[in-house]
PDB file of C-alpha atoms in Angstrom:
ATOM      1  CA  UNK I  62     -60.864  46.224 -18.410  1.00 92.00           C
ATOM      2  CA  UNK I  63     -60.211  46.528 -14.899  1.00 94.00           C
ATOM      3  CA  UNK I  64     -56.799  47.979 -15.374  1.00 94.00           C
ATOM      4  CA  UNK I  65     -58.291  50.508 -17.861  1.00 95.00           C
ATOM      5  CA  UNK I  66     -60.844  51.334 -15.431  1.00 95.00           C
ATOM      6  CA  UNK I  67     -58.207  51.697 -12.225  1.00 96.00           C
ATOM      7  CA  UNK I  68     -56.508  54.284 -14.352  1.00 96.00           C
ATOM      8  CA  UNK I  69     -59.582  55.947 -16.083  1.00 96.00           C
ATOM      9  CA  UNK I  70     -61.004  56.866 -12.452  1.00 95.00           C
ATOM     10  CA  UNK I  71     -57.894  58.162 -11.055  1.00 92.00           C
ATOM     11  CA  UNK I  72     -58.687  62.030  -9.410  1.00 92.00           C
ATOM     12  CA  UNK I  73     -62.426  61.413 -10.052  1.00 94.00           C
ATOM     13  CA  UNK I  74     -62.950  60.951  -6.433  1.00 92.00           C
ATOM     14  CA  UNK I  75     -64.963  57.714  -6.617  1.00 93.00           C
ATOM     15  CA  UNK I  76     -64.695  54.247  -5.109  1.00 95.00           C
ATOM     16  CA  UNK I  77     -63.486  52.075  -7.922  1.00 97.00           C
ATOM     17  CA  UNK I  78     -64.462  48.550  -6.957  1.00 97.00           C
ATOM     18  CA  UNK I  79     -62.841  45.617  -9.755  1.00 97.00           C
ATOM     19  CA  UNK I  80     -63.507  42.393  -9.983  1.00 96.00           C
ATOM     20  CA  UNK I  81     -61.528  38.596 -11.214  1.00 94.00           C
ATOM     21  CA  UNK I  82     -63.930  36.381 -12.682  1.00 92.00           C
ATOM     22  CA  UNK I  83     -61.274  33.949 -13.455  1.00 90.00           C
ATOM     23  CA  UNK I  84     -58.415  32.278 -12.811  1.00 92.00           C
ATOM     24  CA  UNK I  85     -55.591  35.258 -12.433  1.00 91.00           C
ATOM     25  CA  UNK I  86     -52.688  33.066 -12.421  1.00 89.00           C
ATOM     26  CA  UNK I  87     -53.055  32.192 -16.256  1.00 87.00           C
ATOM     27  CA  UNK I  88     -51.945  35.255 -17.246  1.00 67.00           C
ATOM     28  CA  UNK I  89     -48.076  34.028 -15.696  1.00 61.00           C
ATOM     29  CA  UNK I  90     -46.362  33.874 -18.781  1.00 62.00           C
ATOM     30  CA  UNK I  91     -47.544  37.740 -19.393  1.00 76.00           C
ATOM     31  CA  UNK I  92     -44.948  39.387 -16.865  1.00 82.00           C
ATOM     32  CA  UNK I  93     -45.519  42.952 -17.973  1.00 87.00           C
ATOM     33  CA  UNK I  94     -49.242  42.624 -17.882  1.00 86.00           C
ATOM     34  CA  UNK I  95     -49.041  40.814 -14.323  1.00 86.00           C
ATOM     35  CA  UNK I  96     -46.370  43.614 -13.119  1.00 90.00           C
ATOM     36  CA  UNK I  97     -48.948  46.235 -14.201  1.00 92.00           C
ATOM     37  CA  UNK I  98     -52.116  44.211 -12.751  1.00 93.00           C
ATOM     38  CA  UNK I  99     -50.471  43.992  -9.453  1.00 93.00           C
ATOM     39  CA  UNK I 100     -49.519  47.763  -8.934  1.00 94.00           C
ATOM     40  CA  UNK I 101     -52.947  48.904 -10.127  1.00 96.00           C
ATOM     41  CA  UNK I 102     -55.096  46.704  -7.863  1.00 96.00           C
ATOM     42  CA  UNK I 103     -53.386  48.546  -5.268  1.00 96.00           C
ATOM     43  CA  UNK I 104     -54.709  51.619  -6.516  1.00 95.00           C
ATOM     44  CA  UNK I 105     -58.629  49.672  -6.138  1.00 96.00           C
ATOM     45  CA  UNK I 106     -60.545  50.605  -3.042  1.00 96.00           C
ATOM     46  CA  UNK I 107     -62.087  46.882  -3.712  1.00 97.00           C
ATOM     47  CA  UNK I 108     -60.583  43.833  -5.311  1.00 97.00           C
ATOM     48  CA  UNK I 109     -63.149  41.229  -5.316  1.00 97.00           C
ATOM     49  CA  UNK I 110     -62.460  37.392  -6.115  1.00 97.00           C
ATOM     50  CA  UNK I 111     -64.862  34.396  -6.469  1.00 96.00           C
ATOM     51  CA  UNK I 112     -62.396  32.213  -4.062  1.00 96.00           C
ATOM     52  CA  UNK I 113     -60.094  31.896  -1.960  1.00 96.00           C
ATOM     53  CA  UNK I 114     -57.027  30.671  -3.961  1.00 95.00           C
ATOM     54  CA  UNK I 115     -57.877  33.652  -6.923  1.00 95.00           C
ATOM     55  CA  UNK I 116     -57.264  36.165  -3.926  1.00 96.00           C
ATOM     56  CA  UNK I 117     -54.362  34.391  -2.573  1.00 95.00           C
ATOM     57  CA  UNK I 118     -52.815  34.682  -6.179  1.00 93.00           C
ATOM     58  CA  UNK I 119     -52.012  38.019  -5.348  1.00 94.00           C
ATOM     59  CA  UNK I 120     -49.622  40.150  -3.276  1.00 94.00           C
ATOM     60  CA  UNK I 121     -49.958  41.401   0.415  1.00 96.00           C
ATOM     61  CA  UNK I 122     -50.589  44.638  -0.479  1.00 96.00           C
ATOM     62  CA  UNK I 123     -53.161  43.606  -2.802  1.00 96.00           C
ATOM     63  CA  UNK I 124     -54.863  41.026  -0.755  1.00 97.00           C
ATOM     64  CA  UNK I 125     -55.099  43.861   2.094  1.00 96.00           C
ATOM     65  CA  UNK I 126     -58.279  45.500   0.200  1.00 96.00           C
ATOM     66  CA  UNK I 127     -59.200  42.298  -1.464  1.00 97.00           C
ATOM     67  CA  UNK I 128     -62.343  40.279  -0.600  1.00 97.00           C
ATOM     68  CA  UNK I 129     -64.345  37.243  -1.250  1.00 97.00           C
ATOM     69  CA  UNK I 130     -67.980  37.395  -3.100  1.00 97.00           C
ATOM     70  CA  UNK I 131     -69.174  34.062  -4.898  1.00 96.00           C
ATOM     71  CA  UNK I 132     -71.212  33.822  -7.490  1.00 95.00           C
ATOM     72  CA  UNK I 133     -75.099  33.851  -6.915  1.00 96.00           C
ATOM     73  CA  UNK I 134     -76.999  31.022  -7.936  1.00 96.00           C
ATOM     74  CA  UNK I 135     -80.461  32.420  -9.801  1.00 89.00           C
ATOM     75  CA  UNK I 136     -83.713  31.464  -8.373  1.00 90.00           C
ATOM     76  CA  UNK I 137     -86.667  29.183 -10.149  1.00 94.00           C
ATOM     77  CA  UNK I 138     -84.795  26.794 -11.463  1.00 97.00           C
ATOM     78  CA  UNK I 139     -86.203  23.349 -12.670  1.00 98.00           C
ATOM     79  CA  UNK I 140     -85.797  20.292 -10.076  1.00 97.00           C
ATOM     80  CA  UNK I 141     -83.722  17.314 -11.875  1.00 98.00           C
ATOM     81  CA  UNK I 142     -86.337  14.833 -12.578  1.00 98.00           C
ATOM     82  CA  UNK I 143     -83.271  12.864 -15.009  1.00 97.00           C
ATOM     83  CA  UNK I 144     -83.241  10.344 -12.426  1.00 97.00           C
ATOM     84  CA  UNK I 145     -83.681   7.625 -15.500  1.00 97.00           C
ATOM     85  CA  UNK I 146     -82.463   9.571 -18.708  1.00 98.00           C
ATOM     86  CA  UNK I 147     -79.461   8.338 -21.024  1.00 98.00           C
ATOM     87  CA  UNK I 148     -78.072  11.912 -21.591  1.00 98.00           C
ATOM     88  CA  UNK I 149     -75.140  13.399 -19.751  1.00 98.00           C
ATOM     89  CA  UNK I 150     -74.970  17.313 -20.472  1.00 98.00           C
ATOM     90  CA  UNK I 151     -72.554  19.931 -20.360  1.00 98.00           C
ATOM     91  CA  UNK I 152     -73.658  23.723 -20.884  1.00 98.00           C
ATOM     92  CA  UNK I 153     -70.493  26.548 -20.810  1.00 97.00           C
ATOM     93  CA  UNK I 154     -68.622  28.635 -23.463  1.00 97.00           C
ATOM     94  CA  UNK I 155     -66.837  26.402 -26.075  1.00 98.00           C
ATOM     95  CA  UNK I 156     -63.381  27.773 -25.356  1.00 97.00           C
ATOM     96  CA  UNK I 157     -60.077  25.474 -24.684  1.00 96.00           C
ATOM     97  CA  UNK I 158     -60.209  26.507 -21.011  1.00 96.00           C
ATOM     98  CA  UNK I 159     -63.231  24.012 -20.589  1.00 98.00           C
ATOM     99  CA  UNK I 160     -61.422  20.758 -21.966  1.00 98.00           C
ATOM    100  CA  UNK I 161     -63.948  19.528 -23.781  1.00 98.00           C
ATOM    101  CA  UNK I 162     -61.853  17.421 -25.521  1.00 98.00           C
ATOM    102  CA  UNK I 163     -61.251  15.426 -22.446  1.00 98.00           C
ATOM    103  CA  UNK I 164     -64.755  15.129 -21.441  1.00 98.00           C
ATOM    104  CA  UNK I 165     -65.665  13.500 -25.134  1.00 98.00           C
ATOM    105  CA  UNK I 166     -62.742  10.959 -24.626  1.00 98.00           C
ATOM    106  CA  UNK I 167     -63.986  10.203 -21.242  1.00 98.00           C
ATOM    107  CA  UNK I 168     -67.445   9.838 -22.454  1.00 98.00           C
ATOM    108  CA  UNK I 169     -66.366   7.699 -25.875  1.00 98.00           C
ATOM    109  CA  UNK I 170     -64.951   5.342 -23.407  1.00 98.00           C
ATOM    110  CA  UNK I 171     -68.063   5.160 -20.863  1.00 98.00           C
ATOM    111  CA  UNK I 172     -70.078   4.470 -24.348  1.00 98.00           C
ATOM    112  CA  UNK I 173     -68.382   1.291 -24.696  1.00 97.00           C
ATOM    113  CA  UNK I 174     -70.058   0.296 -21.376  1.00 97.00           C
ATOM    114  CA  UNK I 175     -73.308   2.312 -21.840  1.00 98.00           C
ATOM    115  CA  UNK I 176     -74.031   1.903 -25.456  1.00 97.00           C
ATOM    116  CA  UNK I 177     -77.068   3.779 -25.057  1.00 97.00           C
ATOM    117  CA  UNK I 178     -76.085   6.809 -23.297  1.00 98.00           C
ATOM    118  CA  UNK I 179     -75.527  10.882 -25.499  1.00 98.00           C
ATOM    119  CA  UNK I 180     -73.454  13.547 -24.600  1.00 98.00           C
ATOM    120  CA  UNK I 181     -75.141  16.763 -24.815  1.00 98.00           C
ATOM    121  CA  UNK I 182     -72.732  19.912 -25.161  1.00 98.00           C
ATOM    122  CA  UNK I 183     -74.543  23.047 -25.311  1.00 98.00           C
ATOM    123  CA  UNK I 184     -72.712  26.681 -26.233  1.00 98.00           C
ATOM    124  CA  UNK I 185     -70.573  29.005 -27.988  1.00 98.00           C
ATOM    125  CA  UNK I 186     -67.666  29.661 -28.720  1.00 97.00           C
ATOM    126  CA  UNK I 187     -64.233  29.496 -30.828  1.00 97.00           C
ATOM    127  CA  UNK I 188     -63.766  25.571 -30.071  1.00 97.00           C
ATOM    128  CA  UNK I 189     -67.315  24.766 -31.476  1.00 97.00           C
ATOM    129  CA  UNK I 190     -66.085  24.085 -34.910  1.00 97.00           C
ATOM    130  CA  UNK I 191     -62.747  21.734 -33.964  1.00 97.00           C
ATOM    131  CA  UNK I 192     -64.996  19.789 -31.673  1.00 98.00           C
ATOM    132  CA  UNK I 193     -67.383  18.933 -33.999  1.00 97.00           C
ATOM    133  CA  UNK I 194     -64.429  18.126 -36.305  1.00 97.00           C
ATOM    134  CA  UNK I 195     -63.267  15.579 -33.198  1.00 98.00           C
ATOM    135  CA  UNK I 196     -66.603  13.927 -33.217  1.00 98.00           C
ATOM    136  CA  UNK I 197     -66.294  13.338 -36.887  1.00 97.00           C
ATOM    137  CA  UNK I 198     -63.402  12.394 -36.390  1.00 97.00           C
ATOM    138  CA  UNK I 199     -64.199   9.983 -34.118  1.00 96.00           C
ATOM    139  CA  UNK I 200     -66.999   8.704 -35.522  1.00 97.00           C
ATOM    140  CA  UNK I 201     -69.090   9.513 -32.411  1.00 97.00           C
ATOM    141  CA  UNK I 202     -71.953  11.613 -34.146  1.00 97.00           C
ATOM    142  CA  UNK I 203     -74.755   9.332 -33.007  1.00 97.00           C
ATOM    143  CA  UNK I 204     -74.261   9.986 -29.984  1.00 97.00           C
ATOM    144  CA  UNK I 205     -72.018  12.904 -29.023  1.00 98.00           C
ATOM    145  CA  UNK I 206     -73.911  16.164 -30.115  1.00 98.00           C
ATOM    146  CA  UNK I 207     -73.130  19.721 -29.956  1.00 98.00           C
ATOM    147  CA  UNK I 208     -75.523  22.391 -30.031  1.00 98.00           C
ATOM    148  CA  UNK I 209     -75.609  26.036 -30.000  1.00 98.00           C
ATOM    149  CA  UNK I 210     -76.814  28.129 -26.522  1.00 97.00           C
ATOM    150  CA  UNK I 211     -80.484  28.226 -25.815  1.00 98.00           C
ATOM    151  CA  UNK I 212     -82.720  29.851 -23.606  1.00 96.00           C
ATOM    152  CA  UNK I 213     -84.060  26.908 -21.853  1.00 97.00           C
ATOM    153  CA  UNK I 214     -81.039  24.996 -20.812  1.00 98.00           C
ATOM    154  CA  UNK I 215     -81.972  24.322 -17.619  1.00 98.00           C
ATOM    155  CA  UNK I 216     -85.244  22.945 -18.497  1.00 98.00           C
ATOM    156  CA  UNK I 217     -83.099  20.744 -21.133  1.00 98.00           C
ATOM    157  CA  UNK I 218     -80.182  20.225 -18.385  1.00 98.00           C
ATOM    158  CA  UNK I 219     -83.013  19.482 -15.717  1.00 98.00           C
ATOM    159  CA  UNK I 220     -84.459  16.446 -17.722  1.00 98.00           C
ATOM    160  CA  UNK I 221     -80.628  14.589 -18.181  1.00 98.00           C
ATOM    161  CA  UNK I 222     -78.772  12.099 -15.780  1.00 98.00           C
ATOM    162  CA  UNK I 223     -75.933  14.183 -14.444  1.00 98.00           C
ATOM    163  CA  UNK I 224     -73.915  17.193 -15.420  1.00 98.00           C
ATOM    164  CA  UNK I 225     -70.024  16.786 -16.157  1.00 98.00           C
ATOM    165  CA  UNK I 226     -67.473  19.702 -16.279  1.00 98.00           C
ATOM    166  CA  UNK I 227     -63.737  18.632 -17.407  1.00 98.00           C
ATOM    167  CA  UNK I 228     -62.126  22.298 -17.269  1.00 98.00           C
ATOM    168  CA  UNK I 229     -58.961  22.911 -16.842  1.00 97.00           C
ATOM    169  CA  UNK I 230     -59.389  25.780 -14.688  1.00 95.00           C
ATOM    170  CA  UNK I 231     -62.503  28.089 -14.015  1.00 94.00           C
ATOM    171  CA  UNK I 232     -63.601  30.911 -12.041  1.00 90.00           C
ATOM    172  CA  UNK I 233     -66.487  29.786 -10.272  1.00 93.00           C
ATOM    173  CA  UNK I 234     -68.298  28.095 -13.067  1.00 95.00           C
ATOM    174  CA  UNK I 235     -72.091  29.029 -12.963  1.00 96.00           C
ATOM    175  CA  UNK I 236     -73.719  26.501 -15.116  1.00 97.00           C
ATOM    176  CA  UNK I 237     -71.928  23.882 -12.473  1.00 98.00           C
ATOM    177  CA  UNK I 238     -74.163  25.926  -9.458  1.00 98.00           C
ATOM    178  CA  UNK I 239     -77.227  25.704 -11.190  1.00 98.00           C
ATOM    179  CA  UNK I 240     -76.838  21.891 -12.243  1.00 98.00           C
ATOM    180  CA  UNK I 241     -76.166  21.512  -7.923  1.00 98.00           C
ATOM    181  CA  UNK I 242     -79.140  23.649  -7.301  1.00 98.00           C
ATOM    182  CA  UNK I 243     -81.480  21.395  -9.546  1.00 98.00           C
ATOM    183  CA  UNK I 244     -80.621  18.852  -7.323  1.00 97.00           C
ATOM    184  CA  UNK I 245     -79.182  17.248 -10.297  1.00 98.00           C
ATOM    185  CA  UNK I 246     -75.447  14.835  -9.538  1.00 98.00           C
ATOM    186  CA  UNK I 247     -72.668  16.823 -10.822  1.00 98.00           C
ATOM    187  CA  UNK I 248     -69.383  15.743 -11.649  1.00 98.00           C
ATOM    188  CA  UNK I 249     -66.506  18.646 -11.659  1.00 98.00           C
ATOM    189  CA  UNK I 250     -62.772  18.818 -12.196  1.00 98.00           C
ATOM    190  CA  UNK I 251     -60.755  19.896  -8.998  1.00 98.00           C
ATOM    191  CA  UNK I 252     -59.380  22.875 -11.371  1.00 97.00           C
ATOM    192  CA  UNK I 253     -57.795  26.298 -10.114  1.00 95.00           C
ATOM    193  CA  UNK I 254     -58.638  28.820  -8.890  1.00 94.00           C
ATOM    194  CA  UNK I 255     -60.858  26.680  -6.380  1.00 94.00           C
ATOM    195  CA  UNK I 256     -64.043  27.103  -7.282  1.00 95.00           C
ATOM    196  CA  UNK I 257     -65.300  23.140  -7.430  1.00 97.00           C
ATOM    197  CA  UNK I 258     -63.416  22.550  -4.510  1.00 96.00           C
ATOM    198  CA  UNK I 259     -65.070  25.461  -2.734  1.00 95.00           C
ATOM    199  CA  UNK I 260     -68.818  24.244  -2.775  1.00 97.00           C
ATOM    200  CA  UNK I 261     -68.297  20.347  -3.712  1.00 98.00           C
ATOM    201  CA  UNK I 262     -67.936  18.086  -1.178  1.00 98.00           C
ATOM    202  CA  UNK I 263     -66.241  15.509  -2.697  1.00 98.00           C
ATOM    203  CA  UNK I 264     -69.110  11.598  -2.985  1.00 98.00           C
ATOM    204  CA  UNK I 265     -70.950  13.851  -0.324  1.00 98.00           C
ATOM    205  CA  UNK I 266     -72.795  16.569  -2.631  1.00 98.00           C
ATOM    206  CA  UNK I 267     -70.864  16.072  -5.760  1.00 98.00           C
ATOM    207  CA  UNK I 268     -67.617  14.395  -7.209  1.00 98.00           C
ATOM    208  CA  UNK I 269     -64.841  15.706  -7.894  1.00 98.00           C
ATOM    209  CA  UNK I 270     -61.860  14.394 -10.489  1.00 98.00           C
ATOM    210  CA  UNK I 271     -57.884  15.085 -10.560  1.00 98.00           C
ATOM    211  CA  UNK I 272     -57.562  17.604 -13.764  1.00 98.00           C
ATOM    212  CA  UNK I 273     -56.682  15.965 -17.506  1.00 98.00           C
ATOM    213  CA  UNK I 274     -57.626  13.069 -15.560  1.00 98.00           C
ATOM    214  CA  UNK I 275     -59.850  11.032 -18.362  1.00 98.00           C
ATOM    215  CA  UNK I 276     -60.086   7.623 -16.694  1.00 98.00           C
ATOM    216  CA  UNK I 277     -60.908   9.095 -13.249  1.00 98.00           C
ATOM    217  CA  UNK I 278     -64.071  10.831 -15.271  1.00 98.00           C
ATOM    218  CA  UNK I 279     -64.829   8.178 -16.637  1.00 98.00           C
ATOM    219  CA  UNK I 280     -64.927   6.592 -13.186  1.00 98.00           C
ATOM    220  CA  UNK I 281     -67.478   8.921 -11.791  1.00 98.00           C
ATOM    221  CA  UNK I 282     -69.798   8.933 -14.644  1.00 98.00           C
ATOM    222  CA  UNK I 283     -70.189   5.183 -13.899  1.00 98.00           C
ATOM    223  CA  UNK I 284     -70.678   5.497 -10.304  1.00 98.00           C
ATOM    224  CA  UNK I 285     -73.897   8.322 -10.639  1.00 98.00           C
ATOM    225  CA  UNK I 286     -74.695   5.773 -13.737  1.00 98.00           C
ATOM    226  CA  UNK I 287     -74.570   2.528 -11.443  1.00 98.00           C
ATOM    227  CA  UNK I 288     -75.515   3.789  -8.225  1.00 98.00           C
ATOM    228  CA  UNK I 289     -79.086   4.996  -7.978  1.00 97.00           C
ATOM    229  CA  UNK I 290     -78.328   5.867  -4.685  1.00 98.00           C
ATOM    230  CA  UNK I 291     -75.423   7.186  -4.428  1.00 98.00           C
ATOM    231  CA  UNK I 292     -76.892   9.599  -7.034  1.00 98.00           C
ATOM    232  CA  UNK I 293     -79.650  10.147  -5.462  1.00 98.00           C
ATOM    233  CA  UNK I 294     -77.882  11.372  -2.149  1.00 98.00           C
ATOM    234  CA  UNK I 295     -75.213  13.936  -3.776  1.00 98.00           C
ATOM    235  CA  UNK I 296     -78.290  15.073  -6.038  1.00 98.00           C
ATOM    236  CA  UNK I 297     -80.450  16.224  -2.848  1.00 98.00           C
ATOM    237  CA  UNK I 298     -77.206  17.343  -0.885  1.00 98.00           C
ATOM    238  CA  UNK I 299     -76.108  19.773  -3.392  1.00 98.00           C
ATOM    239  CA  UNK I 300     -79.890  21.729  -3.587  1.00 96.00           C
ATOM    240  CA  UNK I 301     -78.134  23.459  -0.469  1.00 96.00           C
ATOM    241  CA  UNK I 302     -75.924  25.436  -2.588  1.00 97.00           C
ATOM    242  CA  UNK I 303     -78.941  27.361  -3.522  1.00 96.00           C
ATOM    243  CA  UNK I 304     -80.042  28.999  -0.022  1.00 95.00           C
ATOM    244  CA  UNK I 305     -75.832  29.268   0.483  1.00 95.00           C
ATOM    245  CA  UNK I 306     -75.260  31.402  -2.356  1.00 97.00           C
ATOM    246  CA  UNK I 307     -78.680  33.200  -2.884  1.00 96.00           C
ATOM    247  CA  UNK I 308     -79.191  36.296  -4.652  1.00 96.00           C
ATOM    248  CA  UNK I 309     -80.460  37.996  -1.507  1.00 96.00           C
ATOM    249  CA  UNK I 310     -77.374  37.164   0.135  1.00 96.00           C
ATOM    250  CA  UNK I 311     -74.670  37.537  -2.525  1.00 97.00           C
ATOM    251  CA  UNK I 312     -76.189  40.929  -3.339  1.00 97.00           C
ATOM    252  CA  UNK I 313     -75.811  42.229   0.509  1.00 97.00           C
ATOM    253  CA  UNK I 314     -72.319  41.442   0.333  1.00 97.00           C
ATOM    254  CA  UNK I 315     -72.313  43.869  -2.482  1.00 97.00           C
ATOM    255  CA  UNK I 316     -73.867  46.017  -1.328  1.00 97.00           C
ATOM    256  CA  UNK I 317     -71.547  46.464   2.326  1.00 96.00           C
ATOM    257  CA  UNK I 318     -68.400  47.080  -0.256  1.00 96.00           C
ATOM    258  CA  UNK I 319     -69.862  49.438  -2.610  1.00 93.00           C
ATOM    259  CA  UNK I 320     -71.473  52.002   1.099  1.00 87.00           C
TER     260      UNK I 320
END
C-alpha cells in the first residue's frame, strides 16, 4: 500500500508521508519487491518507522527523510489488580509471526509446576484453527484456551497475573504497551525490529527472553509467578511507558512531519 500510494501521488503536488508498521526486513527473500520498496521510499517526503533498527533496515538515501514515531499507548486503561490470579494472557492477531506455538509449549511445561495456572489467548486470525488443533493435540484443553477478540480485553487482561508475548518478530506490538501501562508484569521476546528492546528494560520494568527460546520463557513466567516482588517492582516501573508514549505526545510528532 505504501508503494501504491508513492506512485499514485506522483505530480499531485502533495506531501506523501508512508509508514512501516512492521518488521521490513522479512520481506528479504522478495528481492524485486525490496528493489522496488527501496527506490520508492526515496520518492516519500516522510518515511516513518516505529524503531530504530526498522529505519536502519534501509538505505542512506532512504534513511535521509526517514524518522522515528512510536506507537501511542491509549489512555483509561484498567490498573492490573492480577496481583493473585492463576491466568497468564496473551491478546494479538493469531498469525505465525506471533509464535504462539512456542508460548503454549512454554506454558505446558510451567503447568507441570503450576498445576493450577490457564493460558488465556485472545484474537483472530489464520492460526486460530491449527492452535486449537495443538491444544487438542496436546491434551491441554483444561487449561489452555483460545478465544475470539473482544471489546473488553483490557478489563479481562487487567484482572490476570502477567502478560507473555513469544513473537518472532513485531513492529512495536501494542497489546504489549498497554499490558506495561496497566502496570501489569510483562514478559516479551527480544524479537526484530526492536520494539521490546526499545521500551523494556530488561528485570527492571519488564523481562525480556532470547527468541524460539522456550525454556528461557518458561524461566520468566516462574520468576513473576514466584517472586511477589520482583513482580510487583517491574509491574509499577513499566506504568511509565504511558506518560512516555502518550497520545498528546505521539500525535505532536505527527503533526511537525505532516506542516
Amino acid at each position: 500500500m505504501n508503494m501504491d500510494t508513492i506512485v499514485a501521488a506522483r505530480g499531485l503536488g502533495i506531501k506523501v508521508i508512508v509508514s512501516e508498521r512492521n518488521d521490513p526486513a522479512q520481506q528479504r527473500d522478495r528481492k524485486i519487491v525490496n528493489f522496488l520498496r527501496d527506490y520508492l521510499y526515496r520518492k516519500a517526503d516522510v518515511l516513518v518507522c516505529q524503531t530504530p533498527d526498522a529505519k536502519a533496515y534501509f538505505s542512506k538515501k532512504v534513511q535521509e527523510h526517514s524518522v522515528i514515531i512510536p506507537n501511542p499507548v491509549k489512555g483509561g486503561l484498567p490498573a492490573w489488580c492480577g496481583q493473585n490470579s492463576n491466568k497468564i494472557i496473551n491478546f494479538c492477531r493469531l498469525e505465525k509471526q506471533k509464535n504462539l506455538p512456542l508460548l503454549i509449549d512454554a506454558f505446558e511445561q510451567l503447568h507441570k509446576e503450576y498445576s493450577d495456572f490457564e493460558l488465556l489467548i485472545y484474537g483472530d486470525g489464520r492460526e486460530g484453527d491449527a492452535l486449537k488443533c495443538l491444544i487438542k493435540e496436546r491434551g491441554m484443553e483444561q487449561f489452555v484456551h483460545i478465544y475470539p477478540a473482544v471489546n473488553n480485553i483490557h478489563q479481562v487482561a487487567s484482572a490476570c497475573r502477567m502478560f507473555v508475548s513469544s513473537s518472532d518478530y513485531e513492529g512495536l506490538s501494542n497489546s504489549m504497551l498497554e499490558a506495561m501501562a496497566m502496570g501489569m508484569p510483562t514478559i516479551c521476546t527480544d524479537c526484530p525490529c526492536g520494539g521490546a528492546r526499545m521500551v523494556i528494560e530488561n528485570n527492571v520494568n519488564g523481562i525480556l527472553v532470547p527468541v524460539g527460546d522456550r525454556d528461557a520463557l518458561v524461566a520468566a513466567m516462574r520468576k513473576v509467578i514466584s517472586d511477589v516482588g520482583f513482580a510487583a517492582e517491574i509491574a509499577a516501573a513499566a506504568q511509565n511507558i504511558s506518560e512516555k508514549l502518550s497520545q498528546t505526545k505521539i500525535a505532536e510528532k505527527w503533526i511537525e512531519i505532516i506542516r
